[in-house]
Coordinates of C-alpha atoms in Angstrom, one line a residue:
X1 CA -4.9 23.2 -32.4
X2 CA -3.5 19.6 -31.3
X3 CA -5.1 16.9 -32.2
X4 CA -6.5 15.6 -29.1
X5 CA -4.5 12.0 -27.8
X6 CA -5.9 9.8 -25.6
X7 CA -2.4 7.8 -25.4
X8 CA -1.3 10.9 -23.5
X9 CA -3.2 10.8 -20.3
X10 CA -2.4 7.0 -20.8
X11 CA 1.3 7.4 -20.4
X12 CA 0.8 10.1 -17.7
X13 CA -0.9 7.4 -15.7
X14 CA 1.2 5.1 -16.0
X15 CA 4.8 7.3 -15.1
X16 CA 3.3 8.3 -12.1
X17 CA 1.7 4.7 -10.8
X18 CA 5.5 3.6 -11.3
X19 CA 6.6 6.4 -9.3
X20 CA 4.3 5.7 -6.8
X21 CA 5.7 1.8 -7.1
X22 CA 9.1 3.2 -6.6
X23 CA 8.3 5.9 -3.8
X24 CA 6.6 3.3 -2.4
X25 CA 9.5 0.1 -2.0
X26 CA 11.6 3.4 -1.0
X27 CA 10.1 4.5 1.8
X28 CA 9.0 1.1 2.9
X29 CA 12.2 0.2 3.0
X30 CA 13.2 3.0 4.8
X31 CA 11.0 2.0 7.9
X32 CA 12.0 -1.9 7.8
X33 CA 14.3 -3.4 10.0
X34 CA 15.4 -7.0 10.9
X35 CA 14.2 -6.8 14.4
X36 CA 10.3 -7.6 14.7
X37 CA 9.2 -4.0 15.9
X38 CA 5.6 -3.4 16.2
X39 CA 5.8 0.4 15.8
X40 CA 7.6 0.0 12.2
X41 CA 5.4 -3.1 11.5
X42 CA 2.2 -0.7 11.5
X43 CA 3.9 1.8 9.7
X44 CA 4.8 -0.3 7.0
X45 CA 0.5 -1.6 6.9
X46 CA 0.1 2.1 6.7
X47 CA 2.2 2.8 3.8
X48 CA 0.9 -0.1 1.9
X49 CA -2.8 1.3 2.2
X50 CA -2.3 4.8 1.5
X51 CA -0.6 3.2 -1.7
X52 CA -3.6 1.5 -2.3
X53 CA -6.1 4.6 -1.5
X54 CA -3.7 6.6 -4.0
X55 CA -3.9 3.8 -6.7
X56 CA -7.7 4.0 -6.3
X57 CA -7.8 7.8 -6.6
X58 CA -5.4 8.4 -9.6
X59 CA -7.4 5.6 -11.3
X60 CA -10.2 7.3 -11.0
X61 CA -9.0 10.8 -12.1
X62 CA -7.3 9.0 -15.3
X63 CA -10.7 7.4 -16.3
X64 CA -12.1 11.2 -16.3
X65 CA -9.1 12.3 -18.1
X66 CA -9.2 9.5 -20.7
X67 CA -13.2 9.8 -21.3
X68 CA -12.8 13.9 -22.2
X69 CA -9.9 13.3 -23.9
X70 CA -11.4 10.5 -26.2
X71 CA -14.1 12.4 -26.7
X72 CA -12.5 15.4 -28.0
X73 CA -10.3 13.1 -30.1
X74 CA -13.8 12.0 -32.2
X75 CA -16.6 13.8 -31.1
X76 CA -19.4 13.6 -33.9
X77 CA -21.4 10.4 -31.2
X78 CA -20.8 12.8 -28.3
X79 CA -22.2 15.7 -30.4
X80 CA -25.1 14.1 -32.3
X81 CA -26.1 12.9 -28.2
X82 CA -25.8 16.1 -26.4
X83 CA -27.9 17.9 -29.4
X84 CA -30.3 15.1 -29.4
X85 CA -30.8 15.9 -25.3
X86 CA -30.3 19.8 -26.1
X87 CA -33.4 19.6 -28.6
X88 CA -35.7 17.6 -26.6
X89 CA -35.4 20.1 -23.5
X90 CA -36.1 22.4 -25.6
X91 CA -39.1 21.1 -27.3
X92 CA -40.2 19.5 -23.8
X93 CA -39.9 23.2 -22.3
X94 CA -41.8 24.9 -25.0
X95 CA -39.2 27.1 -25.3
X96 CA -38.4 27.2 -29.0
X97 CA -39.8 31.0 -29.3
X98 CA -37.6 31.9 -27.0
X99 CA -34.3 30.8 -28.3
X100 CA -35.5 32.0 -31.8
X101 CA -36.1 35.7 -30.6
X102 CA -33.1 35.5 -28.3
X103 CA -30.7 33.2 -30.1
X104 CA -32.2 34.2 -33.3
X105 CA -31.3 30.3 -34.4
X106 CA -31.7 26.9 -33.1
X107 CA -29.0 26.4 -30.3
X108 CA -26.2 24.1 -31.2
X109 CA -23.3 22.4 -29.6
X110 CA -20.2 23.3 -31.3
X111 CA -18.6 20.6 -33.5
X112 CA -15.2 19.8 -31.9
X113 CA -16.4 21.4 -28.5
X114 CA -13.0 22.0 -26.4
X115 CA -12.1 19.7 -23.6
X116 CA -13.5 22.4 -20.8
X117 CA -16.8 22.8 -22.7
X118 CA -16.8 18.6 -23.2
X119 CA -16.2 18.8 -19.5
X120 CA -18.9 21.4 -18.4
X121 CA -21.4 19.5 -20.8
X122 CA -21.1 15.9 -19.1
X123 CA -21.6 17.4 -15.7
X124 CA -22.1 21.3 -15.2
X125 CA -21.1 21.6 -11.7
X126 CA -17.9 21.0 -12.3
X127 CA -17.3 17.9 -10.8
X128 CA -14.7 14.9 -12.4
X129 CA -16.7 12.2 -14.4
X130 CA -16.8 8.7 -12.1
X131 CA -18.2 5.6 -13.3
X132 CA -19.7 3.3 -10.2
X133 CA -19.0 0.0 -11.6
X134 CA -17.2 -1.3 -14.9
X135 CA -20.6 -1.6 -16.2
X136 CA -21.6 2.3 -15.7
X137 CA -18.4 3.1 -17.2
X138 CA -18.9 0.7 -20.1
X139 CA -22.3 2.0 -20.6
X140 CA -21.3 5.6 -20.6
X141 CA -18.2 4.8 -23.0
X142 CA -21.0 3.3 -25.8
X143 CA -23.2 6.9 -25.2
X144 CA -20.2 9.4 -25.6
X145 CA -17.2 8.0 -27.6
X146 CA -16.4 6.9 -30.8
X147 CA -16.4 3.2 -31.8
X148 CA -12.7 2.8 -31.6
X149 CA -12.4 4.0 -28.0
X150 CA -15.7 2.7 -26.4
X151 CA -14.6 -0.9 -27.7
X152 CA -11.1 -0.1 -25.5
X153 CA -13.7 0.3 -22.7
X154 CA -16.1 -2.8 -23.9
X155 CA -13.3 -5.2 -24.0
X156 CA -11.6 -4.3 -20.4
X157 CA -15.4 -4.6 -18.7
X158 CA -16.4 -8.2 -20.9
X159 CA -13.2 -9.7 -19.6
X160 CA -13.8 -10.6 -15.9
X161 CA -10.5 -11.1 -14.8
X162 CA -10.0 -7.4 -15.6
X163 CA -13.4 -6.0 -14.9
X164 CA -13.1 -7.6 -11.3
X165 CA -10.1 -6.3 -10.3
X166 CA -11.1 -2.6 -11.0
X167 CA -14.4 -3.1 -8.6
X168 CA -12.2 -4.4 -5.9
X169 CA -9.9 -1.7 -6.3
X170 CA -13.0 0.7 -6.2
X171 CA -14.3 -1.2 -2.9
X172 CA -10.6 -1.3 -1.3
X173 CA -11.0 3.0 -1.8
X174 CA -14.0 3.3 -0.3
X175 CA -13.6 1.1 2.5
X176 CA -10.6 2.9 3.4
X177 CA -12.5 6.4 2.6
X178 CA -15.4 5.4 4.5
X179 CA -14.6 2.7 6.9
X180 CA -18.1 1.9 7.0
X181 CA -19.2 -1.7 8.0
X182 CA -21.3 -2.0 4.7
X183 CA -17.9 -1.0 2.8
X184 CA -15.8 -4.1 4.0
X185 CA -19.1 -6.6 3.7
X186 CA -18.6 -5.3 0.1
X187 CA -14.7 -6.0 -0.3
X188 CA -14.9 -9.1 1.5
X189 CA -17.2 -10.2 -1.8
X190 CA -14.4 -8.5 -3.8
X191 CA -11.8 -10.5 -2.6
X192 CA -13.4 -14.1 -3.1
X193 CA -13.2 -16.3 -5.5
X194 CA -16.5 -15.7 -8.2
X195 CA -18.7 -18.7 -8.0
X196 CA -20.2 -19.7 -10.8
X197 CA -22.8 -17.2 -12.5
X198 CA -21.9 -14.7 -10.4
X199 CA -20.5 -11.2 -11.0
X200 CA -19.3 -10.5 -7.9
X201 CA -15.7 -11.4 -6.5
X202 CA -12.0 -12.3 -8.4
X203 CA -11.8 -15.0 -11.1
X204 CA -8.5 -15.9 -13.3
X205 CA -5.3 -17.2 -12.3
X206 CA -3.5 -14.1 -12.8
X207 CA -5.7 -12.6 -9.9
X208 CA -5.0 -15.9 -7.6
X209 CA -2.4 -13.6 -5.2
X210 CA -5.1 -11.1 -4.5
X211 CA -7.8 -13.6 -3.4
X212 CA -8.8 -14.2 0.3
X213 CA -11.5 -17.0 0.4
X214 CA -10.4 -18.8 4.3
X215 CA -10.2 -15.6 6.4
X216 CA -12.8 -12.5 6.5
X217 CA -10.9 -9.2 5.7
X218 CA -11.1 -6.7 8.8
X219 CA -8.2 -4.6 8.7
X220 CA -7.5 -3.5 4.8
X221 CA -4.4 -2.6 5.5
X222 CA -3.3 -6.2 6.7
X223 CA -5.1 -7.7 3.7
X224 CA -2.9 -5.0 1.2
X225 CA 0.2 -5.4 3.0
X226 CA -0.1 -9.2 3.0
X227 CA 1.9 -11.6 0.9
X228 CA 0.4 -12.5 -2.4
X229 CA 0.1 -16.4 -2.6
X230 CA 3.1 -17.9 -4.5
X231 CA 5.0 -14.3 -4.7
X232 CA 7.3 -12.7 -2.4
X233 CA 5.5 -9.5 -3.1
X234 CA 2.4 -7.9 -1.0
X235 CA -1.1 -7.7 -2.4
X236 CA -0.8 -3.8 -3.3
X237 CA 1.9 -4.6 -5.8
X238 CA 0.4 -7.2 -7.2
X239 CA -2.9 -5.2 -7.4
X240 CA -0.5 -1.6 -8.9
X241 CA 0.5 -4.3 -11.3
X242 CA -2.7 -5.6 -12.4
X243 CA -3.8 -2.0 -12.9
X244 CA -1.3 -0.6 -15.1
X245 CA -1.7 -3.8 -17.3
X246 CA -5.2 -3.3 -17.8
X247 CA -4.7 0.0 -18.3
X248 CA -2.9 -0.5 -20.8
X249 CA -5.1 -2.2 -23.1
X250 CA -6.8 1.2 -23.8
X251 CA -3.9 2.4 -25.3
X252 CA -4.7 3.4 -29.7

């Protein structure tokens, strides 16, 4: 069997958020003219959000990819916690005659448990693992993986100019999911700068395009099609940027 490589759903990632780069300046261009048209004008808002809803929705599907894949890579900490809650449900449940007369031994998660059993295990209905904030995702990262890969996840979340552009990518997806008003009081926080003590909003010159601190946000697609301050490029590319360098830093 393969050795299980979490570089590989890294590179994966990474091809296809350049294709969506390049798919994206294509057909952009495609619907761009040198006559102000309003018609192509909203297109064009629309194509830079639907970039930005992607970005937010492959991001998340890598982060499940990587976790499982990580895990299966070293499993003995994902292992030794899964028996650890195995053995105390079973205590808990007073079921131990059960599984002796039925299992005829104490039940046991295998060793190097495949990536589909890894998968079933952290959530049984089947559903992708998703991490609410940096912080969940940190926190889950120290419970299931190996030292060498949960510090890949440690250092991305304790260095805020990272760990705050993944929660306003995460914001800029659900507002555009949602379209709730609680959704764009959230990424309007997102998108200014942090004050002092705070954990909430951008901080770190490289994030400086991607900041919005004089005018509220009320239509994302006007904030991501915008120009980043002191580029010629929009706000999505800057943000499809950001992401695939701090992506990057989990590489092993």
């Amino acid at each position: 069997m393969a050795q299980a490589d979490p570089n590989k759903p890294l590179d994966g990632f990474l091809a296809g958020v350049r294709e969506m780069e390049a798919r994206y300046a294509d057909t952009y261009a495609a619907v761009s003219d040198h006559v102000k048209n309003p018609r192509q004008l909203q297109l064009r808002k629309g194509l830079a959000a639907d970039f930005a809803f992607r970005l937010g929705s492959e991001w998340e599907l890598f982060q499940h990819k990587w976790h499982v894949v990580a895990i299966a890579a070293a499993p003995d900490s994902f292992v030794k916690a899964q028996q650890a809650i195995l053995d105390t449900g079973v205590r808990k449940g007073n079921l131990d005659h059960f599984v002796q007369l039925l299992h005829g031994a104490p039940l046991s998660i295998p060793a190097k448990p495949k990536q589909g059993e890894i998968e079933a295990l952290l959530d049984p209905r089947g559903f992708n693992v998703t991490f609410d904030s940096c912080e969940t995702w940190a926190t889950e990262a120290s419970r299931d993986l190996d030292t060498r890969y949960a510090d890949k996840v440690r250092g991305i979340v304790a260095t805020a100019p990272d760990a705050c552009v993944l929660d306003l990518l995460k914001a800029i997806r659900n507002t555009l999911a949602h379209g709730s008003g609680g959704r764009l009081a959230r990424l309007n926080q997102m998108v200014k700068e942090r004050t002092s003590g705070s954990k909430i909003g951008l901080t770190g010159s490289v994030n400086a395009g991607l900041k919005r601190d004089t005018n509220q946000v009320r239509d994302v697609a006007v904030y991501l099609h915008g120009r980043a301050t002191g580029t010629a490029r929009q706000r999505v590319q800057v943000l499809s940027q950001r992401l695939r360098e701090i992506a990057e830093q989990l590489r092993v």
